[in-house]
Amino acid sequence: MNSGVSSFVEVDRLTAAGNLPAAAQALENLLVAGLASGRSDLDLRALVAQWLKLAGLRRALRQPRKALEAVHRALELAPLDFMALVMRAGLLERLEEPQAGAAWGEALAQVPEGPLPPPLEAAVAGGRAFHEAWLDTRVRELEAAAAAVPDPIDNEADLAWRLARFRDNILHKTRVYHSEPTHFHYPGLVEREFHPRHATPWLADVEAGFEDIRAEMLALLKSDRAELEPYIQYEERENLAQWRSLNQNRDWSAIHLLKQGAEVAHNARQAPRTMEILSRLPQPQVPGASPNAMFSLLAPHTAIPAHVGVDNTRLVCHLPLVVPPGCWFRVGAETREWREGEAFAFDDTIEHEAMNPTDVLRIVLIFDVWHPGLTEAERGAVAATIAAAGNGH
């Protein structure tokens, strides 16, 4: 309606004339009247903008609580509006409210891509600094709260990791990831990105053989007898878009020693020490599926996209053999750099990805083992069930 438009124009006239108290009151009257009548001449975006304009006027008049009320009206209409979230966080910071740190976290989660106007960029930079300081304070507070409670500690390192992740989850520094296998999910198993050393003590034996394993791998590479094949091999018709760039691509290749439960004799004969070490590990014995072991080669400047594995009854293990600095591996909320000779076990049914950003080939020994949470009886039952189901690995 023309009368409505001219009323908003009048607000702009009062603002331009410097009569901010009258402009704020006129704008508030218009917006409240629209709420009361259940109708408005403005679309949603324009209505949000008017509430934020009112918040700006109230802030300029040194009325931060009234400004905050107007921002909350805008957020009722558009809960993820970036400008509204920034204004809310800034006002709460000015009012020294305890929610200010969390409010800045919510605002920073909605920062749009691309450059921001200089004043907004400065506000966001200040918000980041405030939020980081708030996080540091909250971490210390939560650490102190946990330390004040006496408890029997079976494994201090494991408890420390769990409490640290608990704090990070509370503060939204990390998101919670779960096991999401594509085929086989056995209930009740511990979900953890990287499994602790006390649960995987045999990794020490693998690390002890590092020099021999690497020497055999390098000899295999130098010979013309190694059977090197793409790590990802699917029919193009299959619905596996995440692998399209790496499918049948030698940028991510493998020299298989054990493949889906069978020894790859041509390669295995040239790595006797590696095979002997693997024979002592708790690898799954599932006909047509496991055990698996290979030398994995990731070409320079190659990324492995985020994905999940087939089966949560096993863990996947890495022994880094040739790793230039800067190569990284993420599982869930935790990212590590591979370090030559330092093995680890992870749950590949939790989202994971990898990157070789260097100019040098990255080589890792990869093998699978039973999940340590399975009993011997469960292992047998699981193996029989997967084999009967047709594997799917």
PDB file of C-alpha atoms in Angstrom, residues 189 195 199-200 202 281-286 290 311-317 345 368-376 378-384 386:
ATOM      1  CA  LEU A 189      31.320 -51.575  18.851  1.00  0.00           C
ATOM      2  CA  HIS A 195      42.117 -46.314  18.108  1.00  0.00           C
ATOM      3  CA  ALA A 199      43.999 -51.382  22.237  1.00  0.00           C
ATOM      4  CA  THR A 200      46.359 -52.097  19.313  1.00  0.00           C
ATOM      5  CA  TRP A 202      50.696 -55.281  17.890  1.00  0.00           C
ATOM      6  CA  LEU A 281      48.563 -59.794  13.154  1.00  0.00           C
ATOM      7  CA  PRO A 282      44.883 -60.310  14.068  1.00  0.00           C
ATOM      8  CA  GLN A 283      43.696 -59.911  10.476  1.00  0.00           C
ATOM      9  CA  PRO A 284      40.116 -60.904   9.615  1.00  0.00           C
ATOM     10  CA  GLN A 285      39.738 -64.258   7.909  1.00  0.00           C
ATOM     11  CA  VAL A 286      36.661 -63.805   5.728  1.00  0.00           C
ATOM     12  CA  SER A 290      39.773 -60.347   4.092  1.00  0.00           C
ATOM     13  CA  ASP A 311      32.518 -52.876   7.393  1.00  0.00           C
ATOM     14  CA  ASN A 312      32.882 -51.670  11.009  1.00  0.00           C
ATOM     15  CA  THR A 313      34.045 -55.058  12.336  1.00  0.00           C
ATOM     16  CA  ARG A 314      37.561 -54.289  11.161  1.00  0.00           C
ATOM     17  CA  LEU A 315      40.047 -51.459  11.512  1.00  0.00           C
ATOM     18  CA  VAL A 316      42.377 -50.246   8.797  1.00  0.00           C
ATOM     19  CA  CYS A 317      46.032 -49.661   9.672  1.00  0.00           C
ATOM     20  CA  ALA A 345      44.808 -47.939  13.363  1.00  0.00           C
ATOM     21  CA  ASP A 368      43.170 -54.544   7.990  1.00  0.00           C
ATOM     22  CA  VAL A 369      42.675 -56.110  11.437  1.00  0.00           C
ATOM     23  CA  TRP A 370      39.715 -57.183  13.532  1.00  0.00           C
ATOM     24  CA  HIS A 371      38.039 -54.473  15.612  1.00  0.00           C
ATOM     25  CA  PRO A 372      39.467 -54.998  19.137  1.00  0.00           C
ATOM     26  CA  GLY A 373      35.939 -54.954  20.598  1.00  0.00           C
ATOM     27  CA  LEU A 374      35.055 -58.307  19.030  1.00  0.00           C
ATOM     28  CA  THR A 375      35.501 -61.539  20.992  1.00  0.00           C
ATOM     29  CA  GLU A 376      36.886 -64.651  19.307  1.00  0.00           C
ATOM     30  CA  GLU A 378      32.044 -62.925  17.570  1.00  0.00           C
ATOM     31  CA  ARG A 379      34.823 -62.900  14.990  1.00  0.00           C
ATOM     32  CA  GLY A 380      33.847 -66.346  13.797  1.00  0.00           C
ATOM     33  CA  ALA A 381      30.169 -65.495  13.623  1.00  0.00           C
ATOM     34  CA  VAL A 382      30.837 -62.195  11.850  1.00  0.00           C
ATOM     35  CA  ALA A 383      33.139 -63.843   9.289  1.00  0.00           C
ATOM     36  CA  ALA A 384      30.585 -66.528   8.503  1.00  0.00           C
ATOM     37  CA  ILE A 386      29.699 -61.650   5.870  1.00  0.00           C
TER      38      ILE A 386
END
